[in-house]
Amino acid sequence: MQNAVTNVQLNQHGQLRHFLSIDGLNKTLLETLLNTAESFIGMDEQPIKKVPLLRGKTIVNLFFENSTRTRTTFELAAKRLSADILNFNISTSATTKGESLFDTLQNLEAMASDMFIIRHPDSGAAHFIAKSVTPNIAIINAGDGRHAHPTQAMLDMLSIRRHKGDFSKLTVAIVGDILHSRVARSQIQALAMLGVPEIRVIGPKTLLPKNIELLPIKIFHQMEAGLSDADVVIMLRLQKERMQLSLIPSEHEYYQCYGLTKQKLAYAKPDAIVMHPGPINRGVEIESSIADSPQSMILKQVNCSVPMRMAILATVMSSYSEKSKPS
Amino acid sequence: MPQNLTAETSSLLEKVCNDLINHLDENQIKDPVMVGIHSGGVWVGNELLPRLALKDPLGSLDISFYRDDFSQTGLNPKVKPSSLPFTTENRHVILVDDVIMTGRTIRAAMNELFDYGRPATITLVTLININARQLPIQPDIIGKTMVLSPQERVKLSGPNPLSLEIIKKT
């Protein structure tokens, strides 16, 4: 699987031609993306919040699943790079997935698009599309099933680097519903690739995926031990819409055990930062006052999302330049 | 063998500085701001700024996002943030680069400058002028004009010390 992803994501020069998952990339590529994103930070304070880099490119936001934040920040990122962007929200409920997906893509390809940004409820959808489309269209994965959400992971890495600096000295704890979280999977891969020495996962056994011990992480079932001396605490949303089985006794009990309260946060380092990919369930996975406290990076994460996504769009489009074409 | 022009660099800076002061006087340009283009232009700007006793700090532009060859060469992976710690609206801007050759970098830099505001004037300063222009852009102040063979390039290394050399492309 990893080799297949690697080959699809990178061109012969090792440049990003699709951005599908963190898996299969390397530290240098991630650091270059973070550095490029830094150059876009502060652009929203300029009188003209735009650069002409992707002028004349057509980008399609193709969302087969609801999203507000991700879709709008991709839209803004594309617009700030001067690309033209089309938004499609397609419900999969009434159609046969494989066939309709393919037909939709062919129609969009015919519109001379340069890039598709795809969110899909099925794991592997972005990867499937990257292999199916014509070679001159770039694919960005904006979340596929439980598999990956690499752009969210990257903007979280940008927030962590801006507030904590050196990854090689950090202890990062990820708390909650890991089982349903594509964000957590991508975060763990990115943290490990960037050299974080201790990545912890905290949650009830029922919300941890099978084979999780294969990942470079330490597993905890108690907040006290798991949060002890952590520099970064990443809370995950309890994904109610994905929970078909009764994996937790009740929301109340979950909050008692795994909700981030002032008391539990005290186990982490005093200057620990709290992150959450949003949308947050106040009083379910996080105490309201923590979400609004100075330690909370939740809104700052949103500030990182447009510059990070601009860096990803620009870097991927860059690999389609004449110089990067196969010789 | 690369031809080293280090010894000449400080006299070129001196000349550029004197010519620039005269130019500002003649054109009655008061209270200008100075902007260098990454990396060489910033190094040269840092040398010129104290000699002109400007009150604003040096601004810097990385023109990577404004280049006209993105479709050909892609993105510079070492792009740095631009920083203009002053408003350019209605101000006189001294734009500094180490070398002008085709003029494309200056076009990109002027496009970027205008995204920060509408300057009153732009004065273009370069240490070295290579007559290989592809666009109708000419510097106001030139340290030295050189003729190079198609294989030759001028390279400024720095910032301490600033040193110019002619290198042959391999």
Tab-separated table of C-alpha atoms in Angstrom:
chain	number	residue	atom	x	y	z
A	1	MET	CA	0.000	0.000	0.000
A	2	GLN	CA	2.722	2.444	0.975
A	3	ASN	CA	4.648	1.932	-2.250
A	4	ALA	CA	1.545	2.372	-4.312
A	5	VAL	CA	0.735	5.632	-2.516
A	6	THR	CA	4.338	6.820	-2.842
A	7	ASN	CA	4.396	6.248	-6.562
A	8	VAL	CA	1.110	7.980	-7.172
A	9	GLN	CA	1.917	10.994	-4.989
A	10	LEU	CA	5.396	11.809	-6.251
A	11	ASN	CA	6.766	12.435	-9.747
A	12	GLN	CA	10.115	11.180	-11.038
A	13	HIS	CA	11.897	14.125	-9.365
A	14	GLY	CA	10.361	13.301	-5.966
A	15	GLN	CA	8.037	16.320	-6.185
A	16	LEU	CA	4.440	16.224	-4.963
A	17	ARG	CA	2.082	15.649	-7.883
A	18	HIS	CA	-0.877	14.654	-5.689
A	19	PHE	CA	-1.355	15.153	-1.965
A	20	LEU	CA	-3.211	12.061	-0.781
A	21	SER	CA	-1.701	11.050	2.532
A	22	ILE	CA	1.300	11.811	4.731
A	23	ASP	CA	2.267	8.167	4.394
A	24	GLY	CA	4.827	7.828	1.605
A	25	LEU	CA	6.168	11.396	1.890
A	26	ASN	CA	9.363	12.413	3.677
A	27	LYS	CA	10.623	14.913	6.254
A	28	THR	CA	12.198	17.262	3.683
A	29	LEU	CA	8.936	17.540	1.748
A	30	LEU	CA	6.934	18.251	4.904
A	31	GLU	CA	9.444	20.875	6.056
A	32	THR	CA	9.417	22.571	2.640
A	33	LEU	CA	5.601	22.724	2.803
A	34	LEU	CA	5.751	24.245	6.302
A	35	ASN	CA	8.380	26.810	5.202
A	36	THR	CA	6.345	27.788	2.148
A	37	ALA	CA	3.257	28.201	4.365
A	38	GLU	CA	5.243	30.570	6.605
A	39	SER	CA	5.725	32.833	3.577
A	40	PHE	CA	1.957	33.095	3.130
A	41	ILE	CA	1.295	33.940	6.785
A	42	GLY	CA	0.673	37.651	7.195
A	43	MET	CA	-0.607	37.989	3.644
A	44	ASP	CA	-4.110	38.584	5.002
A	45	GLU	CA	-2.846	41.855	6.491
A	46	GLN	CA	-1.802	43.212	3.086
A	47	PRO	CA	-4.147	45.632	1.299
A	48	ILE	CA	-4.352	43.155	-1.600
A	49	LYS	CA	-4.600	39.669	-0.105
A	50	LYS	CA	-3.585	37.840	-3.255
A	51	VAL	CA	-0.571	36.642	-5.215
A	52	PRO	CA	-0.693	35.853	-8.945
A	53	LEU	CA	0.988	32.439	-8.654
A	54	LEU	CA	-1.856	30.205	-9.922
A	55	ARG	CA	-3.494	32.729	-12.271
A	56	GLY	CA	-5.254	30.878	-15.062
A	57	LYS	CA	-5.446	27.550	-13.188
A	58	THR	CA	-8.829	25.954	-12.554
A	59	ILE	CA	-9.352	24.144	-9.263
A	60	VAL	CA	-12.459	22.130	-8.427
A	61	ASN	CA	-13.647	21.602	-4.868
A	62	LEU	CA	-15.362	18.224	-5.143
A	63	PHE	CA	-17.060	17.450	-1.847
A	64	PHE	CA	-19.003	14.191	-1.533
A	65	GLU	CA	-19.403	14.810	2.195
A	66	ASN	CA	-20.452	17.882	4.172
A	67	SER	CA	-17.804	20.347	5.203
A	68	THR	CA	-17.767	24.043	5.874
A	69	ARG	CA	-14.344	24.834	7.269
A	70	THR	CA	-12.247	22.654	4.983
A	71	ARG	CA	-14.135	23.606	1.830
A	72	THR	CA	-14.140	27.338	2.507
A	73	THR	CA	-10.469	27.461	3.514
A	74	PHE	CA	-9.495	25.576	0.352
A	75	GLU	CA	-11.640	28.020	-1.611
A	76	LEU	CA	-9.968	30.997	0.037
A	77	ALA	CA	-6.506	29.464	-0.439
A	78	ALA	CA	-7.164	28.972	-4.164
A	79	LYS	CA	-8.544	32.500	-4.519
A	80	ARG	CA	-5.559	34.030	-2.715
A	81	LEU	CA	-3.328	32.258	-5.233
A	82	SER	CA	-5.462	33.791	-8.042
A	83	ALA	CA	-6.773	30.425	-9.270
A	84	ASP	CA	-10.367	30.037	-10.462
A	85	ILE	CA	-12.321	27.684	-8.224
A	86	LEU	CA	-15.548	25.772	-8.727
A	87	ASN	CA	-17.478	24.246	-5.842
A	88	PHE	CA	-19.385	20.980	-6.192
A	89	ASN	CA	-21.254	19.424	-3.307
A	90	ILE	CA	-22.363	16.013	-4.388
A	91	SER	CA	-24.488	13.714	-2.291
A	92	THR	CA	-23.633	10.083	-2.754
A	93	SER	CA	-26.750	8.770	-1.054
A	94	ALA	CA	-28.886	8.329	-4.146
A	95	THR	CA	-26.304	7.059	-6.596
A	96	THR	CA	-24.194	4.011	-7.232
A	97	LYS	CA	-20.850	5.222	-6.001
A	98	GLY	CA	-18.246	3.869	-8.435
A	99	GLU	CA	-20.148	4.702	-11.567
A	100	SER	CA	-21.390	8.144	-10.630
A	101	LEU	CA	-17.959	9.133	-9.338
A	102	PHE	CA	-16.354	8.186	-12.605
A	103	ASP	CA	-18.953	10.012	-14.703
A	104	THR	CA	-18.666	13.127	-12.579
A	105	LEU	CA	-14.906	13.126	-12.936
A	106	GLN	CA	-15.011	12.756	-16.693
A	107	ASN	CA	-17.318	15.744	-16.943
A	108	LEU	CA	-15.025	17.841	-14.796
A	109	GLU	CA	-11.947	16.739	-16.711
A	110	ALA	CA	-13.652	17.953	-19.867
A	111	MET	CA	-13.808	21.439	-18.332
A	112	ALA	CA	-9.997	21.661	-18.519
A	113	SER	CA	-9.528	21.547	-14.760
A	114	ASP	CA	-6.012	21.502	-13.326
A	115	MET	CA	-6.745	20.197	-9.841
A	116	PHE	CA	-9.469	18.380	-7.895
A	117	ILE	CA	-9.765	18.804	-4.135
A	118	ILE	CA	-11.702	15.786	-2.951
A	119	ARG	CA	-13.573	14.885	0.186
A	120	HIS	CA	-15.276	11.511	0.165
A	121	PRO	CA	-16.812	9.225	2.827
A	122	ASP	CA	-14.990	6.159	1.440
A	123	SER	CA	-11.423	5.433	2.524
A	124	GLY	CA	-9.106	5.405	-0.481
A	125	ALA	CA	-11.407	7.502	-2.712
A	126	ALA	CA	-8.792	10.216	-3.393
A	127	HIS	CA	-6.198	7.578	-4.184
A	128	PHE	CA	-8.609	5.821	-6.563
A	129	ILE	CA	-9.376	9.111	-8.317
A	130	ALA	CA	-5.666	10.001	-8.604
A	131	LYS	CA	-5.111	6.749	-10.447
A	132	SER	CA	-8.206	7.204	-12.648
A	133	VAL	CA	-7.899	10.803	-13.884
A	134	THR	CA	-5.771	11.996	-16.784
A	135	PRO	CA	-2.120	12.593	-15.827
A	136	ASN	CA	-2.326	16.388	-15.983
A	137	ILE	CA	-4.823	16.718	-13.118
A	138	ALA	CA	-3.575	17.005	-9.549
A	139	ILE	CA	-5.582	15.489	-6.698
A	140	ILE	CA	-5.671	16.830	-3.152
A	141	ASN	CA	-7.235	14.667	-0.462
A	142	ALA	CA	-9.480	16.794	1.758
A	143	GLY	CA	-10.487	13.764	3.851
A	144	ASP	CA	-11.381	10.223	2.783
A	145	GLY	CA	-13.420	7.990	5.107
A	146	ARG	CA	-11.379	6.944	8.105
A	147	HIS	CA	-8.167	6.929	6.079
A	148	ALA	CA	-6.463	10.306	5.913
A	149	HIS	CA	-6.868	14.070	6.167
A	150	PRO	CA	-3.336	15.170	5.352
A	151	THR	CA	-3.972	18.899	4.833
A	152	GLN	CA	-5.554	19.166	8.314
A	153	ALA	CA	-2.568	17.305	9.776
A	154	MET	CA	-0.172	19.717	8.038
A	155	LEU	CA	-1.926	22.830	9.309
A	156	ASP	CA	-1.794	21.337	12.804
A	157	MET	CA	1.956	20.761	12.324
A	158	LEU	CA	2.259	24.425	11.312
A	159	SER	CA	0.420	25.506	14.498
A	160	ILE	CA	2.641	23.274	16.629
A	161	ARG	CA	5.849	24.536	15.000
A	162	ARG	CA	4.816	28.167	15.361
A	163	HIS	CA	4.023	27.766	19.058
A	164	LYS	CA	6.432	25.079	20.205
A	165	GLY	CA	9.311	25.230	17.728
A	166	ASP	CA	11.531	22.166	17.555
A	167	PHE	CA	9.560	18.952	16.943
A	168	SER	CA	12.422	16.811	18.251
A	169	LYS	CA	11.827	17.892	21.852
A	170	LEU	CA	8.063	17.422	22.075
A	171	THR	CA	5.658	15.040	23.757
A	172	VAL	CA	2.329	15.110	21.937
A	173	ALA	CA	-0.843	13.453	23.266
A	174	ILE	CA	-3.831	12.767	21.004
A	175	VAL	CA	-7.030	12.162	22.951
A	176	GLY	CA	-10.341	10.571	22.092
A	177	ASP	CA	-12.010	8.870	19.172
A	178	ILE	CA	-8.995	7.636	17.236
A	179	LEU	CA	-10.997	4.837	15.602
A	180	HIS	CA	-13.095	7.149	13.439
A	181	SER	CA	-10.489	9.872	13.045
A	182	ARG	CA	-8.722	10.304	9.717
A	183	VAL	CA	-7.172	13.421	11.236
A	184	ALA	CA	-5.465	11.429	14.027
A	185	ARG	CA	-4.001	8.929	11.575
A	186	SER	CA	-2.491	11.692	9.430
A	187	GLN	CA	-1.303	13.598	12.505
A	188	ILE	CA	0.511	10.561	13.917
A	189	GLN	CA	2.291	9.997	10.588
A	190	ALA	CA	3.264	13.669	10.264
A	191	LEU	CA	4.469	13.964	13.877
A	192	ALA	CA	6.580	10.822	13.513
A	193	MET	CA	8.021	11.992	10.169
A	194	LEU	CA	8.931	15.386	11.610
A	195	GLY	CA	10.825	13.707	14.442
A	196	VAL	CA	8.525	13.983	17.489
A	197	PRO	CA	10.097	11.515	19.943
A	198	GLU	CA	6.974	10.737	21.958
A	199	ILE	CA	3.525	10.451	20.439
A	200	ARG	CA	0.799	9.256	22.783
A	201	VAL	CA	-2.712	8.157	22.082
A	202	ILE	CA	-5.289	8.274	24.885
A	203	GLY	CA	-8.743	6.726	24.637
A	204	PRO	CA	-11.015	3.851	25.575
A	205	LYS	CA	-10.175	0.502	23.930
A	206	THR	CA	-13.426	0.655	21.955
A	207	LEU	CA	-12.334	3.885	20.219
A	208	LEU	CA	-8.842	2.730	19.241
A	209	PRO	CA	-8.434	0.987	15.874
A	210	LYS	CA	-7.180	-2.588	15.538
A	211	ASN	CA	-3.427	-2.857	14.950
A	212	ILE	CA	-2.864	0.603	16.406
A	213	GLU	CA	0.209	-0.794	18.183
A	214	LEU	CA	1.879	-0.933	14.742
A	215	LEU	CA	2.051	2.867	14.724
A	216	PRO	CA	5.029	4.602	16.423
A	217	ILE	CA	2.974	5.575	19.474
A	218	LYS	CA	2.411	4.851	23.151
A	219	ILE	CA	-1.124	3.862	24.108
A	220	PHE	CA	-2.837	5.070	27.295
A	221	HIS	CA	-6.325	4.506	28.632
A	222	GLN	CA	-6.081	6.978	31.525
A	223	MET	CA	-5.798	10.756	31.097
A	224	GLU	CA	-3.555	11.245	34.135
A	225	ALA	CA	-0.725	9.050	32.852
A	226	GLY	CA	-1.263	9.941	29.196
A	227	LEU	CA	-1.191	13.709	29.666
A	228	SER	CA	1.698	13.694	32.134
A	229	ASP	CA	4.282	16.302	31.024
A	230	ALA	CA	2.793	16.631	27.537
A	231	ASP	CA	3.724	19.749	25.484
A	232	VAL	CA	0.819	19.465	23.064
A	233	VAL	CA	-2.659	18.034	23.730
A	234	ILE	CA	-4.731	17.319	20.638
A	235	MET	CA	-8.406	16.646	21.387
A	236	LEU	CA	-10.505	14.834	18.812
A	237	ARG	CA	-14.207	15.292	18.249
A	238	LEU	CA	-16.457	12.444	19.319
A	239	GLN	CA	-17.703	11.509	15.863
A	240	LYS	CA	-21.329	10.918	16.661
A	241	GLU	CA	-22.368	10.624	13.026
A	242	ARG	CA	-19.883	7.808	12.456
A	243	MET	CA	-20.748	5.869	15.563
A	244	GLN	CA	-23.062	3.039	14.549
A	245	LEU	CA	-22.243	0.769	17.475
A	246	SER	CA	-22.490	1.667	21.137
A	247	LEU	CA	-18.776	2.174	21.636
A	248	ILE	CA	-19.149	4.342	24.719
A	249	PRO	CA	-21.677	3.936	27.556
A	250	SER	CA	-22.798	7.584	27.439
A	251	GLU	CA	-21.509	11.026	26.529
A	252	HIS	CA	-21.586	11.923	30.194
A	253	GLU	CA	-19.372	8.996	31.149
A	254	TYR	CA	-17.023	9.734	28.236
A	255	TYR	CA	-16.635	13.301	29.452
A	256	GLN	CA	-15.882	12.063	32.979
A	257	CYS	CA	-13.070	9.831	31.683
A	258	TYR	CA	-11.698	11.591	28.604
A	259	GLY	CA	-13.158	15.097	28.501
A	260	LEU	CA	-10.421	17.714	28.823
A	261	THR	CA	-11.082	19.674	31.989
A	262	LYS	CA	-8.922	22.192	33.806
A	263	GLN	CA	-8.133	19.491	36.347
A	264	LYS	CA	-6.929	16.983	33.751
A	265	LEU	CA	-5.004	19.562	31.739
A	266	ALA	CA	-2.967	20.249	34.916
A	267	TYR	CA	-1.222	16.873	34.352
A	268	ALA	CA	0.398	18.287	31.194
A	269	LYS	CA	3.215	20.850	31.224
A	270	PRO	CA	2.100	24.314	32.451
A	271	ASP	CA	2.775	25.815	29.007
A	272	ALA	CA	1.120	22.957	27.102
A	273	ILE	CA	-1.018	23.992	24.155
A	274	VAL	CA	-4.467	22.508	23.448
A	275	MET	CA	-5.552	21.810	19.902
A	276	HIS	CA	-8.737	20.496	18.281
A	277	PRO	CA	-9.422	20.068	14.556
A	278	GLY	CA	-13.023	21.287	15.103
A	279	PRO	CA	-15.906	21.439	15.154
A	280	ILE	CA	-15.756	21.147	18.935
A	281	ASN	CA	-18.425	19.554	21.145
A	282	ARG	CA	-18.237	21.703	24.263
A	283	GLY	CA	-18.903	19.628	27.365
A	284	VAL	CA	-18.429	16.338	25.457
A	285	GLU	CA	-14.713	16.174	24.750
A	286	ILE	CA	-13.589	19.569	26.060
A	287	GLU	CA	-14.605	21.901	28.887
A	288	SER	CA	-15.877	25.161	27.496
A	289	SER	CA	-13.450	27.303	29.528
A	290	ILE	CA	-10.460	25.278	28.205
A	291	ALA	CA	-11.582	25.803	24.617
A	292	ASP	CA	-11.574	29.570	25.236
A	293	SER	CA	-8.433	29.710	27.404
A	294	PRO	CA	-5.076	31.233	26.371
A	295	GLN	CA	-3.662	27.686	26.141
A	296	SER	CA	-6.195	26.854	23.439
A	297	MET	CA	-4.860	27.070	19.890
A	298	ILE	CA	-8.207	26.184	18.331
A	299	LEU	CA	-8.755	29.538	16.596
A	300	LYS	CA	-5.061	29.883	15.788
A	301	GLN	CA	-5.264	26.517	14.014
A	302	VAL	CA	-7.907	28.051	11.777
A	303	ASN	CA	-5.516	30.982	11.069
A	304	CYS	CA	-2.917	28.499	9.862
A	305	SER	CA	-5.310	26.685	7.584
A	306	VAL	CA	-5.391	29.103	4.630
A	307	PRO	CA	-1.573	29.652	4.443
A	308	MET	CA	-0.946	25.902	4.809
A	309	ARG	CA	-3.458	25.007	2.123
A	310	MET	CA	-2.019	27.728	-0.157
A	311	ALA	CA	1.410	26.134	0.282
A	312	ILE	CA	0.041	22.697	-0.597
A	313	LEU	CA	-1.842	23.917	-3.689
A	314	ALA	CA	1.167	25.942	-4.915
A	315	THR	CA	3.665	23.146	-4.283
A	316	VAL	CA	1.541	20.510	-6.012
A	317	MET	CA	0.837	22.752	-9.037
A	318	SER	CA	4.548	23.519	-9.177
A	319	SER	CA	5.290	19.879	-9.992
A	320	TYR	CA	3.303	20.268	-13.239
A	321	SER	CA	5.723	22.909	-14.573
A	322	GLU	CA	7.578	22.307	-17.843
A	323	LYS	CA	10.811	21.660	-15.960
A	324	SER	CA	9.206	18.866	-13.931
A	325	LYS	CA	7.659	17.037	-16.868
A	326	PRO	CA	9.066	13.603	-17.660
A	327	SER	CA	11.992	13.899	-20.050
B	1	MET	CA	38.410	30.407	-13.219
B	2	PRO	CA	35.839	32.698	-11.622
B	3	GLN	CA	36.818	36.337	-11.784
B	4	ASN	CA	36.683	37.830	-8.287
B	5	LEU	CA	35.483	41.421	-7.974
B	6	THR	CA	35.502	41.626	-4.156
B	7	ALA	CA	37.960	44.507	-4.040
B	8	GLU	CA	35.766	46.454	-6.434
B	9	THR	CA	32.532	45.832	-4.511
B	10	SER	CA	33.061	48.514	-1.881
B	11	SER	CA	33.937	51.179	-4.444
B	12	LEU	CA	30.821	50.204	-6.441
B	13	LEU	CA	28.717	50.607	-3.280
B	14	GLU	CA	30.314	54.010	-2.728
B	15	LYS	CA	29.542	55.097	-6.272
B	16	VAL	CA	25.940	53.826	-6.124
B	17	CYS	CA	25.426	55.622	-2.836
B	18	ASN	CA	26.752	58.977	-4.127
B	19	ASP	CA	24.786	58.724	-7.370
B	20	LEU	CA	21.650	57.839	-5.429
B	21	ILE	CA	22.013	60.834	-3.088
B	22	ASN	CA	22.428	63.124	-6.110
B	23	HIS	CA	19.471	61.520	-7.871
B	24	LEU	CA	17.225	62.005	-4.824
B	25	ASP	CA	18.363	65.666	-4.561
B	26	GLU	CA	17.860	66.413	-8.236
B	27	ASN	CA	14.412	64.887	-8.238
B	28	GLN	CA	13.466	66.433	-4.914
B	29	ILE	CA	12.655	63.039	-3.432
B	30	LYS	CA	12.244	63.486	0.298
B	31	ASP	CA	11.876	60.802	2.977
B	32	PRO	CA	12.108	57.715	0.773
B	33	VAL	CA	11.835	54.097	1.940
B	34	MET	CA	14.194	51.389	0.742
B	35	VAL	CA	13.205	47.867	-0.346
B	36	GLY	CA	15.689	45.122	-1.234
B	37	ILE	CA	14.936	42.052	-3.354
B	38	HIS	CA	15.945	38.704	-1.749
B	39	SER	CA	18.792	37.864	-1.284
B	40	GLY	CA	21.396	40.071	-3.013
B	41	GLY	CA	19.217	43.183	-3.074
B	42	VAL	CA	18.656	42.924	0.688
B	43	TRP	CA	22.409	42.665	1.288
B	44	VAL	CA	23.094	45.714	-0.898
B	45	GLY	CA	20.179	47.566	0.737
B	46	ASN	CA	21.625	46.878	4.178
B	47	GLU	CA	24.874	48.540	3.059
B	48	LEU	CA	23.131	51.566	1.530
B	49	LEU	CA	20.512	52.214	4.226
B	50	PRO	CA	22.866	53.559	6.966
B	51	ARG	CA	24.753	55.719	4.452
B	52	LEU	CA	21.515	57.435	3.438
B	53	ALA	CA	20.333	57.747	7.053
B	54	LEU	CA	16.773	56.717	6.182
B	55	LYS	CA	14.439	56.616	9.159
B	56	ASP	CA	12.471	53.501	8.175
B	57	PRO	CA	14.057	50.043	8.365
B	58	LEU	CA	14.837	48.155	5.150
B	59	GLY	CA	11.903	46.341	3.530
B	60	SER	CA	12.486	43.039	1.770
B	61	LEU	CA	10.671	41.338	-1.082
B	62	ASP	CA	10.794	37.687	-2.064
B	63	ILE	CA	9.310	37.758	-5.545
B	64	SER	CA	8.867	33.956	-5.853
B	65	PHE	CA	5.057	34.211	-5.846
B	66	TYR	CA	5.132	36.906	-8.571
B	67	ARG	CA	7.548	35.323	-11.050
B	68	ASP	CA	6.373	34.929	-14.634
B	69	ASP	CA	7.931	31.489	-15.109
B	70	PHE	CA	5.870	29.389	-12.641
B	71	SER	CA	4.513	27.300	-15.549
B	72	GLN	CA	8.058	26.653	-16.751
B	73	THR	CA	10.099	26.214	-13.579
B	74	GLY	CA	7.629	25.845	-10.690
B	75	LEU	CA	7.951	27.238	-7.200
B	76	ASN	CA	11.184	28.187	-5.473
B	77	PRO	CA	11.325	25.756	-2.522
B	78	LYS	CA	13.338	28.250	-0.457
B	79	VAL	CA	10.867	31.116	-0.609
B	80	LYS	CA	11.116	33.603	2.276
B	81	PRO	CA	8.391	35.897	3.594
B	82	SER	CA	8.323	39.440	2.206
B	83	SER	CA	8.380	42.143	4.824
B	84	LEU	CA	7.518	45.806	4.335
B	85	PRO	CA	7.546	47.341	7.835
B	86	PHE	CA	6.042	50.628	6.573
B	87	THR	CA	3.261	51.731	4.252
B	88	THR	CA	4.264	52.273	0.630
B	89	GLU	CA	1.119	54.234	-0.203
B	90	ASN	CA	2.216	57.595	-1.631
B	91	ARG	CA	5.824	57.051	-0.496
B	92	HIS	CA	8.972	57.277	-2.605
B	93	VAL	CA	10.391	53.762	-2.884
B	94	ILE	CA	14.041	52.968	-3.618
B	95	LEU	CA	14.044	49.437	-5.041
B	96	VAL	CA	17.421	47.709	-4.742
B	97	ASP	CA	18.771	44.591	-6.451
B	98	ASP	CA	22.310	43.309	-6.880
B	99	VAL	CA	22.150	42.552	-10.604
B	100	ILE	CA	19.704	43.500	-13.358
B	101	MET	CA	19.774	41.340	-16.441
B	102	THR	CA	16.500	40.462	-18.213
B	103	GLY	CA	14.365	42.850	-16.134
B	104	ARG	CA	11.882	40.097	-15.213
B	105	THR	CA	12.743	40.123	-11.511
B	106	ILE	CA	12.116	43.879	-11.373
B	107	ARG	CA	8.765	43.488	-13.127
B	108	ALA	CA	7.759	40.861	-10.540
B	109	ALA	CA	9.015	43.065	-7.703
B	110	MET	CA	7.042	46.077	-8.941
B	111	ASN	CA	3.896	43.932	-9.218
B	112	GLU	CA	4.390	42.790	-5.635
B	113	LEU	CA	5.086	46.356	-4.420
B	114	PHE	CA	1.788	47.535	-5.884
B	115	ASP	CA	-0.077	44.874	-3.877
B	116	TYR	CA	1.097	46.735	-0.760
B	117	GLY	CA	-0.035	50.160	-1.949
B	118	ARG	CA	0.494	52.803	-4.664
B	119	PRO	CA	3.944	54.311	-4.296
B	120	ALA	CA	4.539	57.944	-5.330
B	121	THR	CA	7.689	56.967	-7.265
B	122	ILE	CA	10.010	53.994	-7.607
B	123	THR	CA	13.756	54.544	-8.070
B	124	LEU	CA	15.605	51.447	-9.257
B	125	VAL	CA	19.152	50.851	-7.992
B	126	THR	CA	21.420	47.987	-9.074
B	127	LEU	CA	25.056	47.285	-8.377
B	128	ILE	CA	25.639	45.547	-11.717
B	129	ASN	CA	23.846	46.065	-15.009
B	130	ILE	CA	24.073	43.317	-17.613
B	131	ASN	CA	22.706	44.467	-20.958
B	132	ALA	CA	20.490	41.479	-21.718
B	133	ARG	CA	17.112	43.072	-21.202
B	134	GLN	CA	13.941	41.269	-22.293
B	135	LEU	CA	11.601	43.950	-20.923
B	136	PRO	CA	11.653	47.769	-21.206
B	137	ILE	CA	12.908	48.322	-17.650
B	138	GLN	CA	16.008	50.457	-16.934
B	139	PRO	CA	17.669	51.201	-13.587
B	140	ASP	CA	18.049	54.826	-12.441
B	141	ILE	CA	21.305	54.153	-10.606
B	142	ILE	CA	23.928	51.659	-11.813
B	143	GLY	CA	27.216	50.713	-10.145
B	144	LYS	CA	28.786	49.205	-13.229
B	145	THR	CA	27.623	47.942	-16.633
B	146	MET	CA	29.197	44.700	-17.790
B	147	VAL	CA	29.128	42.660	-20.970
B	148	LEU	CA	29.100	38.935	-20.385
B	149	SER	CA	29.285	35.962	-22.681
B	150	PRO	CA	26.127	33.794	-22.748
B	151	GLN	CA	27.812	31.253	-20.435
B	152	GLU	CA	28.763	33.840	-17.815
B	153	ARG	CA	26.783	35.048	-14.793
B	154	VAL	CA	27.536	37.557	-12.050
B	155	LYS	CA	27.093	36.193	-8.539
B	156	LEU	CA	26.979	38.243	-5.357
B	157	SER	CA	27.754	36.342	-2.183
B	158	GLY	CA	27.362	37.789	1.276
B	159	PRO	CA	26.307	39.393	3.429
B	160	ASN	CA	29.677	39.685	5.208
B	161	PRO	CA	31.690	40.483	3.222
B	162	LEU	CA	29.806	41.331	0.045
B	163	SER	CA	31.719	39.832	-2.814
B	164	LEU	CA	31.002	39.838	-6.541
B	165	GLU	CA	32.362	37.277	-8.931
B	166	ILE	CA	31.820	36.210	-12.498
B	167	ILE	CA	31.096	32.514	-12.794
B	168	LYS	CA	30.818	30.314	-15.841
B	169	LYS	CA	27.694	28.173	-16.186
B	170	THR	CA	28.624	24.526	-16.565
